[in-house]
XYZ file of C-alpha atoms in Angstrom:
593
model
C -22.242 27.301 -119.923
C -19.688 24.728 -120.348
C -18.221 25.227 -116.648
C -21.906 24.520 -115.743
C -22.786 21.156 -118.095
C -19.098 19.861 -116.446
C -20.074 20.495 -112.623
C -23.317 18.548 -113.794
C -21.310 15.538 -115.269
C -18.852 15.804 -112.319
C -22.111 15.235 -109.888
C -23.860 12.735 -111.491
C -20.224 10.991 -111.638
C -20.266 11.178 -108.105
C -23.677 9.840 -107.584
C -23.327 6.957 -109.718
C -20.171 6.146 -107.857
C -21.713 5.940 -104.385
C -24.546 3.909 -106.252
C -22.098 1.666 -107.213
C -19.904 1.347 -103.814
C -23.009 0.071 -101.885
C -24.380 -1.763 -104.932
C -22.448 -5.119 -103.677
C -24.601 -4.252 -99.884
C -27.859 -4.078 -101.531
C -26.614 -7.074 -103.978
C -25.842 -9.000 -100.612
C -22.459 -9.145 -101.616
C -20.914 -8.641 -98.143
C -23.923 -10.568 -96.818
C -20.980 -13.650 -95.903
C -19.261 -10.934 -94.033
C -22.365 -9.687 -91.561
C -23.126 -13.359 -91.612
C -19.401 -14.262 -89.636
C -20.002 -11.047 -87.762
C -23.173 -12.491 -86.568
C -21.984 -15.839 -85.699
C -18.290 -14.344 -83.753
C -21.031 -12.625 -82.045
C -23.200 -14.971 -80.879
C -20.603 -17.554 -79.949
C -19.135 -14.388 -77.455
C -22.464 -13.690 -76.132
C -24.471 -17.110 -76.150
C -27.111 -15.731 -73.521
C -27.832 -12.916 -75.754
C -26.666 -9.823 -73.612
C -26.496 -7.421 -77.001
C -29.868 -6.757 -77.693
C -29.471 -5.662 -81.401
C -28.792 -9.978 -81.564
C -32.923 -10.894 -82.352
C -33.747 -13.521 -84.624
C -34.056 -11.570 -87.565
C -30.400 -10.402 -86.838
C -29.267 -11.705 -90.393
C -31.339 -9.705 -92.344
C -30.123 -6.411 -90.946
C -26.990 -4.541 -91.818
C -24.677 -3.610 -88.624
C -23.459 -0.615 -90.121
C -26.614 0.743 -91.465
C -28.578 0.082 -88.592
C -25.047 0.946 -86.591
C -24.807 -1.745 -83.458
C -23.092 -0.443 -80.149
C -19.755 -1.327 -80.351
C -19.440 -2.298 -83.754
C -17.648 0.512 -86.311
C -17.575 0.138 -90.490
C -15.631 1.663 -92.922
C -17.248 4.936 -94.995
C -19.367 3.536 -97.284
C -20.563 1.082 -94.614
C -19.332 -2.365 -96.658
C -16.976 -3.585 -94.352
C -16.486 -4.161 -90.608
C -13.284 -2.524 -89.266
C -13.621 -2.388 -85.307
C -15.880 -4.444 -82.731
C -15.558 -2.680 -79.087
C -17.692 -4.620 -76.351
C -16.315 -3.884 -73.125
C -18.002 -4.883 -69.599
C -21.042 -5.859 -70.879
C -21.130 -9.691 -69.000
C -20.754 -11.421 -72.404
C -19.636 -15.243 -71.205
C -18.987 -17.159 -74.316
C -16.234 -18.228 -75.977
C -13.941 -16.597 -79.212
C -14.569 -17.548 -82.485
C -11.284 -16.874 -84.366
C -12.525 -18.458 -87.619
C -15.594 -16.465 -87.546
C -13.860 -13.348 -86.710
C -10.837 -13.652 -89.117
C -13.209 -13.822 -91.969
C -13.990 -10.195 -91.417
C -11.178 -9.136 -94.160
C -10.930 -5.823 -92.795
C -10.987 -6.130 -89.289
C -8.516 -3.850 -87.051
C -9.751 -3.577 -83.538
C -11.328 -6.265 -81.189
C -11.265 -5.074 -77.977
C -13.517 -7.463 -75.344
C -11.890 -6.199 -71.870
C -13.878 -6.644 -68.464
C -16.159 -9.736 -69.488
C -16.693 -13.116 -68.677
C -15.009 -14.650 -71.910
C -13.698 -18.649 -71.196
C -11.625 -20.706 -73.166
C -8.547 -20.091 -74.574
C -7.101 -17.936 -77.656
C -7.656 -20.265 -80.642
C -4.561 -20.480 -82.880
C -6.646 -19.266 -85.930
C -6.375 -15.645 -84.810
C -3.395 -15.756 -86.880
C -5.326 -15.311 -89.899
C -6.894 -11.853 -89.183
C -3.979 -10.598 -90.491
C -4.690 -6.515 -90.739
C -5.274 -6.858 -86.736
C -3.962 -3.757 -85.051
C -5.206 -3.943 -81.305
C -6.279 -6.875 -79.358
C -7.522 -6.215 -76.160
C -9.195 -9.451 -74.348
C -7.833 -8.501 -70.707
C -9.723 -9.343 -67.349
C -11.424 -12.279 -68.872
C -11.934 -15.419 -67.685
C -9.448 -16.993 -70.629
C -6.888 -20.042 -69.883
C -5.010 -22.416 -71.490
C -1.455 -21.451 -73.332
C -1.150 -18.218 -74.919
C -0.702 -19.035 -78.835
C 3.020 -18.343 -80.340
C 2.040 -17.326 -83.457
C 0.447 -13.780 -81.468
C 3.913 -13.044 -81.741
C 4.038 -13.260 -85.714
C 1.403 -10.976 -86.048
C 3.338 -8.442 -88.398
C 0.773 -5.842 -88.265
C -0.273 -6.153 -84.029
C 0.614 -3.192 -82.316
C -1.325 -3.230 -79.382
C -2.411 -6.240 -76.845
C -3.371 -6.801 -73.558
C -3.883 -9.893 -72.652
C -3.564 -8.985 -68.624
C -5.419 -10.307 -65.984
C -6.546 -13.786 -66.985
C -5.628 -17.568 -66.625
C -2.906 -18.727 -68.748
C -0.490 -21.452 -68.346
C 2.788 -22.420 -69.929
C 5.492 -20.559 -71.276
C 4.730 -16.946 -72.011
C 5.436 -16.225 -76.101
C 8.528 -13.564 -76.529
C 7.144 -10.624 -77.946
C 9.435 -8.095 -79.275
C 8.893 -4.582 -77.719
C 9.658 -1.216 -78.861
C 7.644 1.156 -76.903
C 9.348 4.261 -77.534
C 8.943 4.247 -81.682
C 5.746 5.337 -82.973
C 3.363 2.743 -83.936
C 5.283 0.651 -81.315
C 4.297 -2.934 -80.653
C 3.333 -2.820 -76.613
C 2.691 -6.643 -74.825
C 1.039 -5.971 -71.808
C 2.313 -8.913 -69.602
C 2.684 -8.663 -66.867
C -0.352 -8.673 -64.942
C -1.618 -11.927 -65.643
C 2.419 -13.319 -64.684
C 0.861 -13.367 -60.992
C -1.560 -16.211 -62.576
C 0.438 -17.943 -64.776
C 1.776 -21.758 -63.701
C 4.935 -20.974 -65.304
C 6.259 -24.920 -65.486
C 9.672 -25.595 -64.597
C 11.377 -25.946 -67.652
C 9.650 -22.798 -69.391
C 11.317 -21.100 -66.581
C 14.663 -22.611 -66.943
C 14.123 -21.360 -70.685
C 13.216 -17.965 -69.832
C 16.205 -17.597 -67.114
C 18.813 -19.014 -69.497
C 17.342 -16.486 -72.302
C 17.296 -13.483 -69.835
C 20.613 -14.432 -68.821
C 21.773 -14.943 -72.698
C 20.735 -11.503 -73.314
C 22.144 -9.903 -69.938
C 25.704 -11.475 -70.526
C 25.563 -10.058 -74.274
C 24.233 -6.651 -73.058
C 26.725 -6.845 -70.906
C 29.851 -6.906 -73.127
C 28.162 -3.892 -75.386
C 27.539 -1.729 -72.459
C 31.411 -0.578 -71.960
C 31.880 -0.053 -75.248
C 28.545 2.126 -75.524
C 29.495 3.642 -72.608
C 32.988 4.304 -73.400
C 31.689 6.030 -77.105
C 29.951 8.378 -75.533
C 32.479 9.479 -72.925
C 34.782 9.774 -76.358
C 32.460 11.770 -78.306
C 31.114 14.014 -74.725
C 35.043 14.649 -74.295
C 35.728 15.598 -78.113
C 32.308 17.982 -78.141
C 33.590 19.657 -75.292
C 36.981 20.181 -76.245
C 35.741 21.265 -79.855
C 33.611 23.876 -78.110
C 36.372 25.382 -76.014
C 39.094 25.410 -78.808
C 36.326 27.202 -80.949
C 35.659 30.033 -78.145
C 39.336 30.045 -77.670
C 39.427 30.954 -81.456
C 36.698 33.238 -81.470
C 37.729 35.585 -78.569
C 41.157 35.662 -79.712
C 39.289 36.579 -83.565
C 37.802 39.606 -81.913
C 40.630 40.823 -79.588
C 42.546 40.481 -83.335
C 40.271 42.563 -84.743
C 39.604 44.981 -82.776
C 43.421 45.771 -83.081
C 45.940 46.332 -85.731
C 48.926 48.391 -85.238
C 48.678 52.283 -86.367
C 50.793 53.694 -88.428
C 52.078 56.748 -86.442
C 52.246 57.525 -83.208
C 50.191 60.186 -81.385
C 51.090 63.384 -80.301
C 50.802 63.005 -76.598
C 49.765 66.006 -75.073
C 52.460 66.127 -71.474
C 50.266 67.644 -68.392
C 51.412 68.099 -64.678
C 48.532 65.294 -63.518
C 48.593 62.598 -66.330
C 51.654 61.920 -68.624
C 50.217 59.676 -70.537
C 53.212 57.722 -72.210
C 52.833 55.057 -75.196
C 54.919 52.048 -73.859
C 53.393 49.689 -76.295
C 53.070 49.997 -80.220
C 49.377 50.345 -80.320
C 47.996 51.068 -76.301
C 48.096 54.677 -75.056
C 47.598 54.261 -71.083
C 46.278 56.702 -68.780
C 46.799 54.769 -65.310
C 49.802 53.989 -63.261
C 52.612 51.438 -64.505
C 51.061 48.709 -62.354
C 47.873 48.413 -63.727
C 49.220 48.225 -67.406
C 49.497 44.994 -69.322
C 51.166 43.439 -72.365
C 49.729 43.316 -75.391
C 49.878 39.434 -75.418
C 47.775 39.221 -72.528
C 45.363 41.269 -73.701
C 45.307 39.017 -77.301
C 44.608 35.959 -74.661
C 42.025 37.117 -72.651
C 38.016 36.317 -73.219
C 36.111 38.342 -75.069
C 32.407 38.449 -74.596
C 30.714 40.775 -76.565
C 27.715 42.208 -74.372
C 25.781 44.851 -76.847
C 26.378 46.264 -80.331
C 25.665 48.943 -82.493
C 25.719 50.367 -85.608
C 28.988 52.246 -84.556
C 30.310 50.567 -82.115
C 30.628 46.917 -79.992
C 31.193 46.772 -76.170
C 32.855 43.446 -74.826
C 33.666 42.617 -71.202
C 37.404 41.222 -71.735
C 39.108 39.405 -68.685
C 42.983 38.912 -68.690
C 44.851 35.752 -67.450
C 45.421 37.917 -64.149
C 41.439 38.033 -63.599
C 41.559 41.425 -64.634
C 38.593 42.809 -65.894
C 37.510 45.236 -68.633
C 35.057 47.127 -70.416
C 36.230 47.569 -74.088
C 33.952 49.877 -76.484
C 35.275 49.614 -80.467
C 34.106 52.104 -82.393
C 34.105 51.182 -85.968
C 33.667 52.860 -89.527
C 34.589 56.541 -88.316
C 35.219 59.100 -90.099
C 37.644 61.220 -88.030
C 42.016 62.001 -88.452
C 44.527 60.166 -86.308
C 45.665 63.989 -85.200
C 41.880 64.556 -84.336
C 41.093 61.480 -82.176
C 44.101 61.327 -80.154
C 43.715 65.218 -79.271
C 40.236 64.153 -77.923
C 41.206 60.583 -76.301
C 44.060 62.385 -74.502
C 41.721 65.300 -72.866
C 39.170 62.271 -72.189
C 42.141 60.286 -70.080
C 42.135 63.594 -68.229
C 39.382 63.645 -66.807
C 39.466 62.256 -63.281
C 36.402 62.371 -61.324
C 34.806 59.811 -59.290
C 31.500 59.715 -61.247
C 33.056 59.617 -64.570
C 34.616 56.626 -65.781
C 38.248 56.647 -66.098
C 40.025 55.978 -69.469
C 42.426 53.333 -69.391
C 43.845 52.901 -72.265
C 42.730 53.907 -76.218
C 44.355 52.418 -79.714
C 44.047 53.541 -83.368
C 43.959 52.136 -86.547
C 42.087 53.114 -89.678
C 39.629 50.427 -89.251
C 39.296 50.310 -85.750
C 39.530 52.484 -82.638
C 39.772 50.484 -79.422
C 39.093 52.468 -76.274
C 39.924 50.291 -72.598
C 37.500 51.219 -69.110
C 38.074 49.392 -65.860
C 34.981 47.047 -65.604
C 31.772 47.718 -62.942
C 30.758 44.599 -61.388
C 27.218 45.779 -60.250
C 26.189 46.933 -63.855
C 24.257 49.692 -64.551
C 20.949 52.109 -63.162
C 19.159 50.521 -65.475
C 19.669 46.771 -63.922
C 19.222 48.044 -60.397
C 15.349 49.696 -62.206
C 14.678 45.753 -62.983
C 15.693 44.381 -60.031
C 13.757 46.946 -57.970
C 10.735 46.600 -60.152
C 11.562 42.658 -60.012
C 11.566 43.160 -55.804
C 14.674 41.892 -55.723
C 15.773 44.745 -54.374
C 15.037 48.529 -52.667
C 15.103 51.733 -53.743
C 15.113 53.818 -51.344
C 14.729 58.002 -51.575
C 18.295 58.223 -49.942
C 19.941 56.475 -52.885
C 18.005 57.773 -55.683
C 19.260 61.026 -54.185
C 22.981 60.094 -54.137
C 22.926 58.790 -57.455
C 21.039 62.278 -58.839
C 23.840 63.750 -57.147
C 26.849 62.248 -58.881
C 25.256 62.270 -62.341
C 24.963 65.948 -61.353
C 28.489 66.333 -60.401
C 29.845 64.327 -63.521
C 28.539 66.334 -65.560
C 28.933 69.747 -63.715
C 32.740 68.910 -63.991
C 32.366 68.000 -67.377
C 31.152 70.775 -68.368
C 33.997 72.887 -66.266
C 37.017 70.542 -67.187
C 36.728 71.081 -70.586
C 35.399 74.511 -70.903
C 39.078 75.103 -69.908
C 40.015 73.971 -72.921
C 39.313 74.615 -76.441
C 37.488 71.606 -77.355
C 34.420 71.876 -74.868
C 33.045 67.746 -75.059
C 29.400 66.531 -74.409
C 27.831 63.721 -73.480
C 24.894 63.527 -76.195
C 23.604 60.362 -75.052
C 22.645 60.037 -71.051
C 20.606 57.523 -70.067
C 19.967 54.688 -67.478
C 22.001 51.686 -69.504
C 25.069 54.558 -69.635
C 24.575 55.431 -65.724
C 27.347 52.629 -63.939
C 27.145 51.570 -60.341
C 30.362 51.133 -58.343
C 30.836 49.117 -55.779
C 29.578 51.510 -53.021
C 26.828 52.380 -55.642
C 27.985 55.868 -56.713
C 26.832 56.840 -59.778
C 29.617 56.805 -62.404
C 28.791 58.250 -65.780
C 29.947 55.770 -68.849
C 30.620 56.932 -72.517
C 31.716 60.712 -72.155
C 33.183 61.813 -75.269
C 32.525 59.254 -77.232
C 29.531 61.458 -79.488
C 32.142 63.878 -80.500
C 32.841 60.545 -83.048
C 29.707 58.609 -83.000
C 27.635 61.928 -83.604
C 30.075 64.642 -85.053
C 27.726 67.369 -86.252
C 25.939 67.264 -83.276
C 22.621 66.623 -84.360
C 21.896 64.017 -81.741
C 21.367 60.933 -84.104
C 22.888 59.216 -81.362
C 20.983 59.806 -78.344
C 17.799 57.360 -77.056
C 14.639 57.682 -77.832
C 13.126 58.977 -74.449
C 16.003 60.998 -73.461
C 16.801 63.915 -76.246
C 15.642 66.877 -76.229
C 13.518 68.604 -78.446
C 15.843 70.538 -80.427
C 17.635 67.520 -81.128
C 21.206 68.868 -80.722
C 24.242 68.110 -78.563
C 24.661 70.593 -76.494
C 25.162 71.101 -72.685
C 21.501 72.068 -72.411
C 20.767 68.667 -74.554
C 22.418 67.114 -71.376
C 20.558 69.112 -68.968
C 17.124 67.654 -71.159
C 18.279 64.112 -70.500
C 19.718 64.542 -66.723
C 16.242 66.054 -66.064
C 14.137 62.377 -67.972
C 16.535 60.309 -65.510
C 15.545 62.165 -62.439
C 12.010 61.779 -63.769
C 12.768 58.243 -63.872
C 14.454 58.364 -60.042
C 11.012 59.688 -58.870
C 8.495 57.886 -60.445
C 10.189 54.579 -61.086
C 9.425 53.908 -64.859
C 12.490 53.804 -67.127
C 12.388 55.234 -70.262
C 14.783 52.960 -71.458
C 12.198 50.055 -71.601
C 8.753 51.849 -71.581
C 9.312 54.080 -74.257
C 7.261 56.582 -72.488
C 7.394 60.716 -73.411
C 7.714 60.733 -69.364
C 8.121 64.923 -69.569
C 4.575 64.761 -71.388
C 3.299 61.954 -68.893
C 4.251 63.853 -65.297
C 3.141 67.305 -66.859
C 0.022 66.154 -67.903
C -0.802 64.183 -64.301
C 0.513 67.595 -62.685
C -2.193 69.753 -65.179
C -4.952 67.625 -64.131
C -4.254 67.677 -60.474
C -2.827 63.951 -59.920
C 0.400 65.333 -58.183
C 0.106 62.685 -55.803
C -0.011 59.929 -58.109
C 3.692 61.139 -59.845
C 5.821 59.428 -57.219
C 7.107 55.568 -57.093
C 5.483 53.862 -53.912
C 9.017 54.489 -52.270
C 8.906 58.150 -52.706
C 4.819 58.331 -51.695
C 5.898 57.717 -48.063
C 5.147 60.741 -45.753
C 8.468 61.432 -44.016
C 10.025 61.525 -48.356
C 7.248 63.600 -50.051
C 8.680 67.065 -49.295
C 11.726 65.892 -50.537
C 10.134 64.060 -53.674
C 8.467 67.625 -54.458
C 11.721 69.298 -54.767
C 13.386 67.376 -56.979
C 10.529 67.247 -59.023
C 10.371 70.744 -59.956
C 14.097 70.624 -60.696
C 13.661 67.880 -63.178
C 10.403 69.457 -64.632
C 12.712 72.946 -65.203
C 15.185 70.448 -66.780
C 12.975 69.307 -69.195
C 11.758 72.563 -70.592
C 10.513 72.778 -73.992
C 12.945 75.581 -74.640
C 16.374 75.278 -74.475
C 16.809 78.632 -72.840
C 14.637 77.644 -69.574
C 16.814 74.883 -68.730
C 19.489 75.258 -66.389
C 23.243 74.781 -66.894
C 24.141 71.603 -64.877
C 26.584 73.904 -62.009
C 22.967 75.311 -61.475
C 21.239 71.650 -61.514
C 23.978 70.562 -58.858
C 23.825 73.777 -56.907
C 19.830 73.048 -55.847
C 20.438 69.359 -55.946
C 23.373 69.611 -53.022
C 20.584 71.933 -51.245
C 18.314 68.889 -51.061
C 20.420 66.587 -49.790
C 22.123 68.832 -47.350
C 18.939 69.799 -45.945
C 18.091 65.858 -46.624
C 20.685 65.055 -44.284
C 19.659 67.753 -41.610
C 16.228 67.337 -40.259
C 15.888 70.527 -38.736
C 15.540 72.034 -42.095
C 12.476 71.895 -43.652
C 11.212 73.870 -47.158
C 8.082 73.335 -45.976
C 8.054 75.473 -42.995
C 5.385 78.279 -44.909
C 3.857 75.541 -46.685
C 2.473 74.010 -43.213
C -1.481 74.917 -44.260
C -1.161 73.020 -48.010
C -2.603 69.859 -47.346
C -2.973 69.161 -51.474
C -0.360 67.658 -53.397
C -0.896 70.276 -55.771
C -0.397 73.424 -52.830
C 2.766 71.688 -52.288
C 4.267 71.570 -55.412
C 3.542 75.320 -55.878
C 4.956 76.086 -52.978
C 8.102 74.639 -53.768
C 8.336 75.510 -57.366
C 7.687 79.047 -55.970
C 10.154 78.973 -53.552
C 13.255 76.687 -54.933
C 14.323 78.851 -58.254
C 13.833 81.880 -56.528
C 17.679 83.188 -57.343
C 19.091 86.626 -58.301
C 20.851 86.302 -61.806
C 18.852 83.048 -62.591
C 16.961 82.277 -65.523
C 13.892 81.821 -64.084
């Protein structure tokens, strides 16, 4: 009841307050006001052009009965604007009648017939904000004391007769609310007398020759502070790749048990770098600690940088951080990583050890990795042809076929756990050369495969040798129908089987592969990847088995007078094809199929 009676009092409040406001209108309090508006008025339009200008025209009320080109304030009391452009008025300006309009802001009277001059007293409208009297008929001298109009922001005054000495206006253009003289149009009609233009050149050239000695020393400042910026940036780079080659090293407290083979001796030469490459490619510590670092991804677990040595020397280092694993433990595995030599594995360089850090050293591949050559294909800045999607299937196969063999020799069998496109490098002939082996034996220890992509692990989730087989099989997927995982997100496995089910065979392929003379090709490797992605860990293939039928392919690839589709002749369907060949390819005594 009570929030009720005060909305009441809080209207009638209100209503008594707009009675009020026009009260002095309907007193004829501004009556002097609409009188001078009448009169500035007339005296600009003496042949009566506005029509709203009768006889009766003081008895009305502009705002009420709103006149063209005439704009009040809210409670319609006070005239703020008067906008008649190009409407032929021919008279003359009234500056006393006009600066009696207290309020007045805006008089804009472009594109008439307006004679005369600019009388001085349009000083006194003081709250003017933009005068606009250009393409008139106006003459005379322009009045100096335009130029002490504190509150004038905008005028144009272009395009008319003037004579004399044109008043200095100050201009500043580029700051908001900005006072902008619009001069020089009417310059062209302006008898500029000879002394005013003595006065003008000697000014110009006052202000030139004092511009003039400022300029060096501007100029000079900011060459200072541009050279000091600079320097500060490089110093601080300097610092901060020297801060993470520091950190990513600290000398270890023992030194590892280096295993002595017939093909690698790996031999510690420094206190903290083990090397696994010939004496010529080694370097000093201190040229490692003054290198550039840039760090190009991290993790969780571990940072990769692209280091480059004062020799131009370039490197991939991964630092692994926060691991739980024994000096004794991690130099057993680093040492039967450095190896490995194959030419689609990356080669270990060097690895160090601390407690906080472990530092492992790769020689660095300037054409990046599968996944960039997927985005510059799919960018067309590049092909993709069936030929090299085939070679590069056929290293990752044979990387990991010799993984799998190298270190089944040993006691400590090591897995990848976490193929994908970004970990698939390019060398410079654009072999496939597979990036990060061994490292899940730390990053992933129990095997559970909390390390591998989404996209790419199998469904058992473990790290295993048929876990690799799961994610060799979602790359080839990739290879044939051109969408990476790695950016999609897609279940591709669920994708292809489900276009397969419902008879869209066809439509699996990337518009490279569709081509005629590639499909039978295309087909094959399709049902190897779709056995490689088996629900069941037990109807995958080992990876010898993968690379056996892959080497088939591109044997037969490489020989065109062997077909696998010499009984298939009759299938004209996508989907009689790809029986065919699945019927055909795994067709081999002592296989699991």
């Amino acid at each position: 009841m009570q929030t009720r009676r005060g909305l009441n009092r809080f209207l009638m409040g209100m209503i008594i307050g707009v009675v009020f406001l026009r009260m002095p209108t309907v007193l004829g309090g501004e009556s002097s006001e609409f009188e001078s508006l009448i009169l500035f008025l007339r005296a600009v339009d003496p042949q009566n052009m506005l029509s709203f200008l009768g006889q009766d025209a003081s008895s009305k009320n502009p705002c009420l009965d709103k006149w063209k080109g005439v704009k009040c304030n809210i409670v319609s009391t006070s005239i703020l604007e008067i906008s008649l452009e190009n409407l032929n008025l021919n008279g003359v300006l009234d500056a006393n009648s006009l600066c009696k309009l207290p309020n007045i802001r805006v008089l804009s009277l472009a594109e008439n017939r307006i004679q005369g001059n600019i009388p001085n007293a349009i000083m006194y409208c003081r709250k003017l904000t933009y005068l606009n009297l250009s393409s008139n008929l106006l003459s005379g001298r322009i009045p100096r004391d335009l130029a002490k109009m504190k509150y004038l922001r905008k005028l144009d005054i272009s395009n008319n007769h003037f004579e004399g000495m044109i008043p200095i206006f100050q201009v500043e253009s580029k700051k908001p609310n900005s006072r902008i003289m619009y001069l020089e149009e009417f310059k062209d009609h302006t008898n500029v007398s000879p002394e005013s233009s003595q006065s003008d050149n000697s000014e110009e050239k006052s202000w030139l020759k004092r511009s003039q000695n400022w300029i060096p020393l501007v100029i000079g400042l900011s060459l200072f502070i541009f050279v000091t910026y600079l320097a500060g940036k490089k110093a601080s780079e300097l610092a901060r790749d020297k801060a993470i080659l520091k950190s990513l090293h600290y000398s270890p407290t023992m030194t590892p048990q280096v295993r002595t083979t017939e093909e690698v001796k790996p031999e510690r030469i420094l206190s903290d770098l083990v090397f696994f490459v010939d004496e010529e490619e080694r370097f000093e510590m201190e040229e490692f600690l003054e290198a550039t670092a840039d760090l190009r991804s991290q993790s969780l677990l571990s940072s990769l940088y692209k280091v480059i040595l004062k020799n131009n020397a370039v490197y991939s280092v991964t630092r692994l951080k926060r691991l739980q694993v024994s000096f004794e433990e991690f130099c057993k595995i680093m040492n039967l990583i450095g190896d490995v030599k194959h030419p689609n594995i990356l080669p270990l360089v060097a690895y160090s050890f601390t407690p906080e850090d472990k530092l492992l050293i790769y020689k660095y591949q300037n054409k990046g990795s599968l996944l960039n050559l997927f985005e510059d294909y799919i960018e067309s800045k590049r092909d993709f042809p069936l030929r090299l999607r085939l070679s590069i299937a056929g290293g990752i196969a044979r990387g990991l076929s010799f993984m799998y063999r190298i270190t089944n020799e040993h006691e400590t069998i090591l897995h990848h756990g976490n193929l994908k496109l970004s970990n698939i490098l390019l060398d410079d002939n654009d072999e496939a050369v597979i990036s990060e082996f061994g490292h899940s034996r730390f990053l992933d220890p129990k095997g559970d495969g909390i390390c591998s992509s989404k996209g790419y692990t199998a469904p058992e989730k473990g790290v295993s040798e048929k876990g690799d087989v799961y994610s060799f099989g979602v790359i080839l997927l990739e290879l044939l129908t051109g969408k990476p995982v790695e950016r999609t997100g897609v279940d591709l496995p669920k994708l292809v089987n489900a276009m397969i089910r419902e008879e869209w065979t066809g439509e699996v392929f990337d518009r490279e592969i569709a081509k005629a003379e590639a499909a039978h090709w295309a087909f094959i490797l399709l049902n190897i990847a779709l056995k490689c992605v088996s629900e069941l860990p037990e109807n995958r293939p080992t990876m010898e088995e993968v690379l056996e039928k892959i080497e088939d392919v591109m044997n037969e690839e490489q020989d065109p007078t062997m077909s696998p589709l010499s009984s298939s002749r009759e299938c004209h369907q996508d989907t009689c094809l790809l029986h065919s060949i699945i019927a055909e390819t795994w067709e081999t005594p002592g296989s699991n199929y």
